[in-house]
Amino acid sequence: MAEIKHDFLTWPWQRWAAERPSDVAISLGEQTKESQTYTWAEVSTQVDEFAQGLVEQGVKRDQLVAVIADNTIDVVWLILAIIRIGARYVGLNPKLSFAEIQQQLAMLDNHYLWSDRDIATEQLTGQVITLRQPEVSRMVPVTWQEHRPVTLTLTSGSTGSPKAVVHSPESHLASASGLLSKMTFNAEDSWLLSLPLFHISGLAILWRWLYRGACLVIVEKALQQQALSWVTHASLVPTQLQRLLDQVPTQQPIALKQVLLGGAHIPVSLTDKARSAGIDCWCGYGMTEMASTISVKQADESQGVGNVLPNRELFLREGEILVRGKSLCLGYYRNHTIFSILDNHEHDGEWFATKDMGEWRDDELFIHGRADNMFISGGENVQPEDIEAVLLQLPGVEQAFVLPVDDYDFGQRPVAIVQTSCPFDAMFVDHVMTYMAETVAPYKRPVRYLALPEADIYRGIKVSRTKLAEWLAKQ
């Protein structure tokens, strides 16, 4: 395993406050005289004050603080203040129903709760706290401990109930350092906080910022597309990048230099256009348990996900991907205890079995899908992701999901649910059916095509296959 060690001997924001106190650390808009910014010295002071404010409200080491909110500067202050006093942060998706929030908090059994919205907190687990200045100003005594549990992240739960994944500063920083050994991100650069902090992808942005000591840009969601014209780095889905390139005149220079793409099929035409505008596009493979990215590459015509990053190891056992390394989580949190997720395997000790299926091809990793998504149709193993990959090659198809439905003769048959940028009508379906008949084996051809609904089918920022299957059962 290639290893890149960090050299932090104190909290990252305290280091940058000592080394570069007047550098801008956080910007709440484009860096002009009118926009609000915070230097590293101001960040360090604010975090200490908010941390003491939490202590005065009773928050102690190892206690769990749940946060229900969209991305704001207050949430960033909370996260840093929580881990500053040795407590633990867990974010919940504010778009969940009240019943779902109740269920997740009951599972977590959190000690404290903070929310920026009007909800019946008296019916939720945890004592309500506020983000406030301390009544007595003094330094919080908790020192830097890189192995200490600091964040819990609920998995997207695309195939079942979410798990609470526990990470330490070491695993977060190992994730950041490995990625940034390939993807250039300097102290003079800025990264847009474009992904939610209740998701590992959002937390990964936060820790890359802390690792490099660069500038974190926080703007409300309605202004994020506009912000892409003046930040240097962003984590996006392809449609966001496409909108930016469509809006910016060809000859107009833009600040954006590096984009980490995810969440959907990435058209080569899009990355070529971005490259012409001076933007390098990256894609890869990652998961919550490994603190985000595991492998990465500059996006190209290949459907592979690149090579394994430093601080990670990857091994294939009968096609299943096993991982470990410094970015691996401490375990799953349950009943106030952290349980290891490692299993002993004959290949050199303990590994985490991801349930993702893959292969090495020409020194590049290719992902085939999840083992628990596979179903049998007429005696043949069907991997839905294989069919989805073919559908995503069609012009106009933006997202594709294949699920099984029961069938008397075959046991199960595939059904395709797609999101399109063109009209989803009989002519489109006929075109897709003709294409699939020419492209895939008969047992892989969907027997029905449906448009992706606008119903509640999301878990976190991903479409939940479980919720999609529930919706399909009603059709």
Short mmCIF file of N, CA and C in Angstrom, two decimals, residues 7-19 40 43-44 47-48 80-81 83-86 142-146 169-170 207 209-213:
data_model
loop_
_atom_site.label_atom_id
_atom_site.label_comp_id
_atom_site.label_asym_id
_atom_site.label_seq_id
_atom_site.Cartn_x
_atom_site.Cartn_y
_atom_site.Cartn_z
N ASP A 7 1.12 15.40 8.69
CA ASP A 7 2.05 15.84 9.73
C ASP A 7 1.38 16.79 10.73
N PHE A 8 0.08 16.57 10.97
CA PHE A 8 -0.63 17.43 11.92
C PHE A 8 -0.32 16.99 13.35
N LEU A 9 0.04 17.96 14.17
CA LEU A 9 0.28 17.71 15.59
C LEU A 9 -0.77 18.42 16.44
N THR A 10 -1.69 19.09 15.79
CA THR A 10 -2.79 19.77 16.46
C THR A 10 -3.96 19.81 15.50
N TRP A 11 -5.08 20.36 15.93
CA TRP A 11 -6.24 20.47 15.05
C TRP A 11 -5.84 21.25 13.79
N PRO A 12 -6.25 20.80 12.60
CA PRO A 12 -5.80 21.45 11.37
C PRO A 12 -6.02 22.96 11.34
N TRP A 13 -7.19 23.42 11.81
CA TRP A 13 -7.45 24.87 11.75
C TRP A 13 -6.52 25.64 12.69
N GLN A 14 -6.08 24.99 13.78
CA GLN A 14 -5.13 25.66 14.67
C GLN A 14 -3.75 25.75 14.02
N ARG A 15 -3.39 24.71 13.28
CA ARG A 15 -2.10 24.76 12.58
C ARG A 15 -2.09 25.90 11.57
N TRP A 16 -3.16 25.99 10.76
CA TRP A 16 -3.18 27.03 9.72
C TRP A 16 -3.28 28.42 10.35
N ALA A 17 -3.96 28.50 11.50
CA ALA A 17 -4.04 29.79 12.20
C ALA A 17 -2.66 30.24 12.68
N ALA A 18 -1.82 29.27 13.04
CA ALA A 18 -0.46 29.60 13.48
C ALA A 18 0.45 29.93 12.31
N GLU A 19 0.30 29.18 11.20
CA GLU A 19 1.21 29.34 10.06
C GLU A 19 0.78 30.44 9.10
N TRP A 40 -7.98 32.18 8.83
CA TRP A 40 -7.72 31.02 9.68
C TRP A 40 -7.65 31.41 11.15
N VAL A 43 -11.21 31.67 12.22
CA VAL A 43 -11.81 30.34 12.32
C VAL A 43 -11.42 29.67 13.63
N SER A 44 -10.14 29.72 13.96
CA SER A 44 -9.66 29.09 15.19
C SER A 44 -10.33 29.70 16.43
N VAL A 47 -14.14 28.68 16.51
CA VAL A 47 -14.33 27.28 16.90
C VAL A 47 -14.15 27.11 18.40
N ASP A 48 -13.12 27.73 18.97
CA ASP A 48 -12.91 27.63 20.42
C ASP A 48 -14.09 28.22 21.19
N LEU A 80 -16.94 21.53 13.63
CA LEU A 80 -15.60 21.77 14.17
C LEU A 80 -15.62 21.91 15.69
N ALA A 81 -16.65 22.57 16.21
CA ALA A 81 -16.76 22.74 17.67
C ALA A 81 -17.03 21.41 18.36
N ILE A 83 -16.18 18.32 17.35
CA ILE A 83 -15.00 17.45 17.41
C ILE A 83 -13.88 18.10 18.23
N ARG A 84 -13.92 19.42 18.36
CA ARG A 84 -12.92 20.14 19.17
C ARG A 84 -13.01 19.74 20.64
N ILE A 85 -14.21 19.43 21.13
CA ILE A 85 -14.37 19.05 22.54
C ILE A 85 -14.40 17.53 22.73
N GLY A 86 -14.11 16.79 21.65
CA GLY A 86 -14.05 15.34 21.78
C GLY A 86 -15.39 14.65 21.68
N VAL A 142 -9.59 19.84 25.53
CA VAL A 142 -9.37 18.62 24.74
C VAL A 142 -8.29 18.84 23.70
N THR A 143 -7.31 17.96 23.68
CA THR A 143 -6.19 18.09 22.75
C THR A 143 -6.41 17.23 21.52
N TRP A 144 -5.55 17.44 20.53
CA TRP A 144 -5.60 16.72 19.26
C TRP A 144 -5.37 15.23 19.47
N GLN A 145 -6.31 14.41 18.99
CA GLN A 145 -6.18 12.96 19.03
C GLN A 145 -6.67 12.43 17.69
N GLU A 146 -5.74 12.01 16.84
CA GLU A 146 -6.11 11.66 15.47
C GLU A 146 -6.90 10.36 15.36
N PRO A 169 -10.23 11.53 12.74
CA PRO A 169 -9.44 12.48 11.93
C PRO A 169 -8.42 11.77 11.05
N GLU A 170 -7.82 10.70 11.56
CA GLU A 170 -6.83 9.97 10.76
C GLU A 170 -7.43 9.45 9.46
N TRP A 207 -12.81 17.91 4.89
CA TRP A 207 -11.50 17.43 5.33
C TRP A 207 -10.41 17.69 4.30
N TRP A 209 -10.34 20.45 2.60
CA TRP A 209 -10.08 21.86 2.93
C TRP A 209 -9.18 21.96 4.16
N LEU A 210 -9.49 21.18 5.19
CA LEU A 210 -8.68 21.22 6.41
C LEU A 210 -7.27 20.67 6.17
N TYR A 211 -7.17 19.65 5.35
CA TYR A 211 -5.85 19.06 5.07
C TYR A 211 -4.95 20.05 4.34
N ARG A 212 -5.50 20.74 3.35
CA ARG A 212 -4.68 21.62 2.52
C ARG A 212 -4.57 23.04 3.08
N GLY A 213 -5.53 23.44 3.92
CA GLY A 213 -5.50 24.81 4.42
C GLY A 213 -5.88 25.82 3.35
#
